[in-house]
Amino acid sequence: MSRKSLKNIGLTITFLYVALLLVGIPIALHFGAIKMEALKLNELGDFLAGAFGPLAIFWLILGFFQQGEELQHSVKALELQAEELKNSVAQQKAMVGITERQLNLDIEIRDEQNRLDVSRELPFFKVFGKGNSSAGGSRGTRSFRFGFKNFGADAIDLKISLDDKGILPSAKTLGPVERGKEIEYSFNVENDRGYDWKAVLKIECQNIRDQVRVQEFRIGNFPPDLLSCTPSNS
């Protein structure tokens, strides 16, 4: 029930009560139900207190109900604020999640761009078979020739090594190789191993910023095959 409804009820009851007093007292005096004598001042106060006491209690009870209504409205308002706060927190969490995903995506894009930038600044070699030849008969050696061509940035240093330690005991430095330049190198294998010889060739090169790229090729009596490249060239 609204405050206005309670007010209207209170005014209506008060009007009816006062009207009842104004009409009822003269009627009661007329029929002798009550006697009205000269009252002292304190007796008049007691009379008025008794006459209007119920009305005061009525307004007190009405005020109690009105405070209850206002309290319910306050509780509903607090519940709405709590719900709005909950929704706001959920929206903030969603925004934080979106921002975090966007930040991670930006970091991935930046890292990928940096990787590509580094890759473009590094040398990149391709190995080509240049044929092989035998010398010394069955007890001689077979020479496998390979070309190393740089398709990337200038290499200030180029080192090669083999997993076949009997042919290349340690890494061999071939020196700087400019972009577009090709150099050759041969591996000598005993003739009895020549026809089925195969090995893994490792190339280590670096640019002017001392950034290193490592490539591995499978070589032998077949076209060289790139096995790995770190960092990748794509």
Short mmCIF file of N, CA and C in Angstrom, two decimals, residues 6 53-68:
data_model
loop_
_atom_site.label_atom_id
_atom_site.label_comp_id
_atom_site.label_asym_id
_atom_site.label_seq_id
_atom_site.Cartn_x
_atom_site.Cartn_y
_atom_site.Cartn_z
N LEU A 6 -2.29 5.29 2.53
CA LEU A 6 -2.32 5.33 3.99
C LEU A 6 -2.77 6.69 4.50
N GLY A 53 -7.65 9.89 22.40
CA GLY A 53 -6.61 8.87 22.58
C GLY A 53 -6.66 7.79 21.53
N PRO A 54 -7.83 7.22 21.27
CA PRO A 54 -7.89 6.18 20.22
C PRO A 54 -7.42 6.68 18.86
N LEU A 55 -7.74 7.96 18.60
CA LEU A 55 -7.30 8.52 17.31
C LEU A 55 -5.79 8.63 17.25
N ALA A 56 -5.17 9.02 18.38
CA ALA A 56 -3.70 9.10 18.41
C ALA A 56 -3.06 7.72 18.22
N ILE A 57 -3.67 6.71 18.89
CA ILE A 57 -3.15 5.34 18.73
C ILE A 57 -3.30 4.87 17.29
N PHE A 58 -4.44 5.23 16.68
CA PHE A 58 -4.67 4.86 15.27
C PHE A 58 -3.59 5.44 14.37
N TRP A 59 -3.27 6.74 14.57
CA TRP A 59 -2.22 7.37 13.74
C TRP A 59 -0.85 6.77 14.03
N LEU A 60 -0.63 6.34 15.26
CA LEU A 60 0.64 5.68 15.60
C LEU A 60 0.78 4.36 14.84
N ILE A 61 -0.33 3.59 14.84
CA ILE A 61 -0.31 2.31 14.10
C ILE A 61 -0.16 2.57 12.60
N LEU A 62 -0.85 3.62 12.11
CA LEU A 62 -0.75 3.95 10.69
C LEU A 62 0.69 4.34 10.33
N GLY A 63 1.33 5.10 11.22
CA GLY A 63 2.74 5.47 10.98
C GLY A 63 3.65 4.25 10.96
N PHE A 64 3.33 3.26 11.81
CA PHE A 64 4.11 2.02 11.82
C PHE A 64 4.03 1.31 10.47
N PHE A 65 2.79 1.20 9.94
CA PHE A 65 2.63 0.57 8.63
C PHE A 65 3.34 1.36 7.54
N GLN A 66 3.31 2.68 7.65
CA GLN A 66 3.96 3.53 6.64
C GLN A 66 5.47 3.32 6.67
N GLN A 67 6.04 3.23 7.87
CA GLN A 67 7.49 2.97 7.98
C GLN A 67 7.84 1.60 7.41
N GLY A 68 6.91 0.62 7.62
CA GLY A 68 7.15 -0.70 7.05
C GLY A 68 7.17 -0.67 5.53
#
